C-alpha positions as a Markdown table, in Angstrom:
| # | Residue | x | y | z |
|---|---|---|---|---|
| 1 | Unk | -3.2 | -13.3 | 12.1 |
| 2 | Unk | -0.1 | -14.5 | 14.0 |
| 3 | Unk | -1.7 | -13.2 | 17.2 |
| 4 | Unk | -4.8 | -15.4 | 16.4 |
| 5 | Unk | -2.7 | -18.4 | 15.5 |
| 6 | Unk | -3.8 | -18.4 | 11.9 |
| 7 | Unk | -1.2 | -19.5 | 9.3 |
| 8 | Unk | -1.2 | -16.9 | 6.5 |
| 9 | Unk | -0.7 | -19.7 | 3.9 |
| 10 | Unk | -3.7 | -21.7 | 5.2 |
| 11 | Unk | -7.1 | -21.6 | 3.5 |
| 12 | Unk | -8.4 | -19.5 | 6.3 |
| 13 | Unk | -5.3 | -17.3 | 6.3 |
| 14 | Unk | -5.6 | -16.5 | 2.6 |
| 15 | Unk | -9.3 | -15.8 | 2.9 |
| 16 | Unk | -8.7 | -13.4 | 5.9 |
| 17 | Unk | -5.9 | -11.7 | 4.1 |
| 18 | Unk | -8.1 | -11.1 | 1.0 |
| 19 | Unk | -10.9 | -9.7 | 3.2 |
| 20 | Unk | -13.4 | -12.1 | 1.6 |
| 21 | Unk | -12.5 | -11.1 | -2.0 |
| 22 | Unk | -11.4 | -13.6 | -4.6 |
| 23 | Unk | -8.8 | -11.6 | -6.5 |
| 24 | Unk | -8.9 | -11.6 | -10.3 |
| 25 | Unk | -5.7 | -9.6 | -10.3 |
| 26 | Unk | -4.1 | -7.7 | -7.6 |
| 27 | Unk | -1.6 | -4.9 | -8.1 |
| 28 | Unk | -0.7 | -2.9 | -5.0 |
| 29 | Unk | 1.4 | -0.4 | -7.0 |
| 30 | Unk | 4.6 | -1.7 | -5.4 |
| 31 | Unk | 7.1 | -3.4 | -7.8 |
| 32 | Unk | 10.3 | -3.1 | -5.8 |
| 33 | Unk | 13.4 | -5.1 | -6.8 |
| 34 | Unk | 12.8 | -7.4 | -3.8 |
| 35 | Unk | 11.0 | -10.7 | -3.1 |
| 36 | Unk | 7.7 | -8.8 | -2.4 |
| 37 | Unk | 6.2 | -10.1 | -5.6 |
| 38 | Unk | 9.0 | -11.1 | -8.0 |
| 39 | Unk | 6.8 | -11.1 | -11.1 |
| 40 | Unk | 3.6 | -9.1 | -10.9 |
| 41 | Unk | 1.2 | -9.5 | -13.8 |
| 42 | Unk | 1.7 | -5.8 | -14.8 |
| 43 | Unk | 5.4 | -6.4 | -15.2 |
| 44 | Unk | 4.7 | -9.4 | -17.4 |
| 45 | Unk | 2.3 | -7.2 | -19.5 |
| 46 | Unk | 5.0 | -4.6 | -19.9 |
| 47 | Unk | 7.6 | -7.1 | -21.0 |
| 48 | Unk | 5.1 | -8.6 | -23.5 |
| 49 | Unk | 4.7 | -5.1 | -25.0 |
| 50 | Unk | 8.4 | -4.3 | -25.4 |
| 51 | Unk | 9.1 | -2.6 | -22.1 |
| 52 | Unk | 11.7 | -4.9 | -20.9 |
| 53 | Unk | 13.9 | -4.4 | -17.9 |
| 54 | Unk | 14.8 | -6.2 | -14.7 |
| 55 | Unk | 11.9 | -4.2 | -13.0 |
| 56 | Unk | 9.8 | -2.9 | -15.9 |
| 57 | Unk | 7.4 | -0.9 | -13.7 |
| 58 | Unk | 10.3 | 0.9 | -12.0 |
| 59 | Unk | 12.2 | 1.4 | -15.3 |
| 60 | Unk | 9.2 | 2.5 | -17.5 |
| 61 | Unk | 6.1 | 3.4 | -15.5 |
| 62 | Unk | 7.8 | 4.8 | -12.4 |
| 63 | Unk | 10.6 | 6.8 | -14.0 |
| 64 | Unk | 11.0 | 9.9 | -16.0 |
| 65 | Unk | 13.7 | 10.4 | -18.6 |
| 66 | Unk | 16.5 | 13.0 | -18.3 |
| 67 | Unk | 17.9 | 15.1 | -21.0 |
| 68 | Unk | 20.6 | 12.5 | -21.7 |
| 69 | Unk | 18.2 | 9.5 | -21.7 |
| 70 | Unk | 19.0 | 8.6 | -18.0 |
| 71 | Unk | 16.2 | 7.2 | -15.8 |
| 72 | Unk | 14.9 | 9.7 | -13.2 |
| 73 | Unk | 13.4 | 7.9 | -10.2 |
| 74 | Unk | 9.7 | 8.6 | -9.9 |
| 75 | Unk | 9.8 | 8.1 | -6.1 |
| 76 | Unk | 11.6 | 11.4 | -5.8 |
| 77 | Unk | 9.2 | 14.3 | -5.9 |
| 78 | Unk | 11.7 | 16.4 | -7.7 |
| 79 | Unk | 10.9 | 14.4 | -10.8 |
| 80 | Unk | 7.1 | 14.5 | -10.5 |
| 81 | Unk | 6.8 | 17.2 | -13.2 |
| 82 | Unk | 8.3 | 14.9 | -15.8 |
| 83 | Unk | 6.4 | 12.5 | -17.9 |
| 84 | Unk | 6.7 | 8.8 | -17.0 |
| 85 | Unk | 8.6 | 6.9 | -19.7 |
| 86 | Unk | 5.6 | 4.6 | -20.4 |
| 87 | Unk | 3.0 | 5.7 | -23.0 |
| 88 | Unk | -0.3 | 6.4 | -21.4 |
| 89 | Unk | -2.1 | 3.4 | -23.0 |
| 90 | Unk | 0.4 | 1.1 | -21.2 |
| 91 | Unk | 0.3 | 2.8 | -17.8 |
| 92 | Unk | -1.2 | 1.4 | -14.7 |
| 93 | Unk | -4.6 | 3.0 | -14.9 |
| 94 | Unk | -5.7 | 1.8 | -18.4 |
| 95 | Unk | -4.1 | -1.6 | -17.8 |
| 96 | Unk | -6.1 | -2.1 | -14.6 |
| 97 | Unk | -9.3 | -0.8 | -16.3 |
| 98 | Unk | -8.9 | -3.3 | -19.1 |
| 99 | Unk | -8.3 | -6.1 | -16.6 |
| 100 | Unk | -11.5 | -5.1 | -14.7 |
| 101 | Unk | -13.4 | -5.0 | -18.0 |
| 102 | Unk | -12.1 | -8.5 | -18.8 |
| 103 | Unk | -13.2 | -9.7 | -15.4 |
| 104 | Unk | -16.8 | -8.4 | -16.0 |
| 105 | Unk | -16.9 | -9.9 | -19.5 |
| 106 | Unk | -15.8 | -13.3 | -18.3 |
| 107 | Unk | -18.3 | -13.3 | -15.5 |
| 108 | Unk | -21.1 | -12.3 | -17.9 |
| 109 | Unk | -20.1 | -14.9 | -20.4 |
| 110 | Unk | -20.4 | -17.6 | -17.7 |
| 111 | Unk | -23.7 | -16.1 | -16.4 |
| 112 | Unk | -22.2 | -15.4 | -13.0 |
| 113 | Unk | -23.0 | -12.6 | -10.7 |
| 114 | Unk | -20.0 | -10.4 | -9.9 |
| 115 | Unk | -18.7 | -7.8 | -7.6 |
| 116 | Unk | -15.6 | -5.9 | -8.3 |
| 117 | Unk | -13.4 | -3.6 | -6.3 |
| 118 | Unk | -11.1 | -1.6 | -8.6 |
| 119 | Unk | -8.6 | 0.7 | -6.9 |
| 120 | Unk | -6.3 | 2.8 | -9.0 |
| 121 | Unk | -2.6 | 3.3 | -8.1 |
| 122 | Unk | -2.5 | 6.9 | -9.4 |
| 123 | Unk | -2.6 | 9.6 | -8.1 |
| 124 | Unk | -0.8 | 8.0 | -5.2 |
| 125 | Unk | 2.9 | 8.1 | -4.7 |
| 126 | Unk | 4.9 | 7.9 | -6.8 |
| 127 | Unk | 3.5 | 11.1 | -8.4 |
| 128 | Unk | 4.9 | 10.5 | -11.9 |
| 129 | Unk | 2.4 | 10.1 | -14.7 |
| 130 | Unk | 2.6 | 9.6 | -18.4 |
| 131 | Unk | 2.1 | 12.3 | -21.0 |
| 132 | Unk | -0.1 | 14.2 | -21.6 |
| 133 | Unk | -1.1 | 14.2 | -17.9 |
| 134 | Unk | 2.3 | 15.2 | -16.5 |
| 135 | Unk | 1.8 | 18.8 | -17.7 |
| 136 | Unk | -2.0 | 19.0 | -18.0 |
| 137 | Unk | -2.0 | 21.4 | -15.0 |
| 138 | Unk | 0.6 | 23.9 | -13.9 |
| 139 | Unk | 1.7 | 25.4 | -10.7 |
| 140 | Unk | -0.7 | 28.3 | -11.2 |
| 141 | Unk | -3.7 | 25.9 | -11.3 |
| 142 | Unk | -3.0 | 24.7 | -7.8 |
| 143 | Unk | -4.6 | 26.9 | -5.1 |
| 144 | Unk | -3.3 | 26.8 | -1.6 |
| 145 | Unk | -5.5 | 25.1 | 1.0 |
| 146 | Unk | -7.6 | 27.4 | 3.0 |
| 147 | Unk | -8.1 | 26.1 | 6.5 |
| 148 | Unk | -9.9 | 27.6 | 9.4 |
| 149 | Unk | -8.2 | 27.8 | 12.7 |
| 150 | Unk | -11.0 | 25.7 | 14.1 |
| 151 | Unk | -10.2 | 22.8 | 11.7 |
| 152 | Unk | -6.5 | 22.9 | 12.7 |
| 153 | Unk | -7.3 | 23.0 | 16.5 |
| 154 | Unk | -9.8 | 20.1 | 16.2 |
| 155 | Unk | -7.1 | 17.6 | 15.2 |
| 156 | Unk | -7.1 | 14.6 | 17.4 |
| 157 | Unk | -4.2 | 12.8 | 18.9 |
| 158 | Unk | -4.6 | 10.2 | 16.1 |
| 159 | Unk | -4.3 | 12.7 | 13.2 |
| 160 | Unk | -1.4 | 14.7 | 14.6 |
| 161 | Unk | 1.4 | 12.1 | 14.0 |
| 162 | Unk | 0.4 | 11.8 | 10.4 |
| 163 | Unk | 0.6 | 15.5 | 9.9 |
| 164 | Unk | 4.2 | 15.4 | 11.0 |
| 165 | Unk | 5.3 | 12.4 | 9.0 |
| 166 | Unk | 8.4 | 12.4 | 6.9 |
| 167 | Unk | 6.4 | 11.9 | 3.7 |
| 168 | Unk | 4.1 | 14.8 | 4.5 |
| 169 | Unk | 7.1 | 17.0 | 5.4 |
| 170 | Unk | 8.7 | 16.0 | 2.1 |
| 171 | Unk | 5.6 | 16.9 | 0.1 |
| 172 | Unk | 5.3 | 20.2 | 1.9 |
| 173 | Unk | 8.8 | 21.3 | 0.8 |
| 174 | Unk | 8.1 | 24.1 | -1.6 |
| 175 | Unk | 9.9 | 22.8 | -4.7 |
| 176 | Unk | 8.6 | 19.2 | -4.3 |
| 177 | Unk | 5.0 | 20.3 | -3.6 |
| 178 | Unk | 4.9 | 22.6 | -6.7 |
| 179 | Unk | 6.2 | 19.7 | -8.8 |
| 180 | Unk | 4.0 | 17.0 | -7.5 |
| 181 | Unk | 0.7 | 18.8 | -7.0 |
| 182 | Unk | -0.2 | 19.2 | -10.7 |
| 183 | Unk | 0.5 | 15.4 | -11.2 |
| 184 | Unk | -1.9 | 14.6 | -8.4 |
| 185 | Unk | -4.8 | 16.5 | -10.0 |
| 186 | Unk | -4.2 | 15.3 | -13.6 |
């Protein structure tokens, strides 16, 4: 927008940034301890339900628990086989589903037409999910990808850089891939 001379905080800038949608609630799945969004609605929800921390999403929904009660960072694929500390009913997916249902109920009560775009954070990184999903599938359930030589050779110059990205290389690491793959499919 800067290139077009549009101020992000202007009415036009906000409309362009939201791609024509009027957000009921937005959660991008990023709750870092920075100024990105210092108090997302999901963090408020977690605090209201007893999951208090400076960054409740990071502490509860995006962390596993070690044998001695320590937090295990869910961004690290080595912990993807552990259950998130948050109970399933308070995790991101049911929370956002309830919020979408509320949006529909409110629109119907007002007699308004509605259109919703609901995008779930999981199974995207971080690959840590609450019980019972964290161990619903095991390593034996994940079959290796079968790719023809033709599909590999047809890659374009646009797809090649992504296949060599640091994240992709991390997920290809044998131990990490075996731990994160079952969580992705749960």
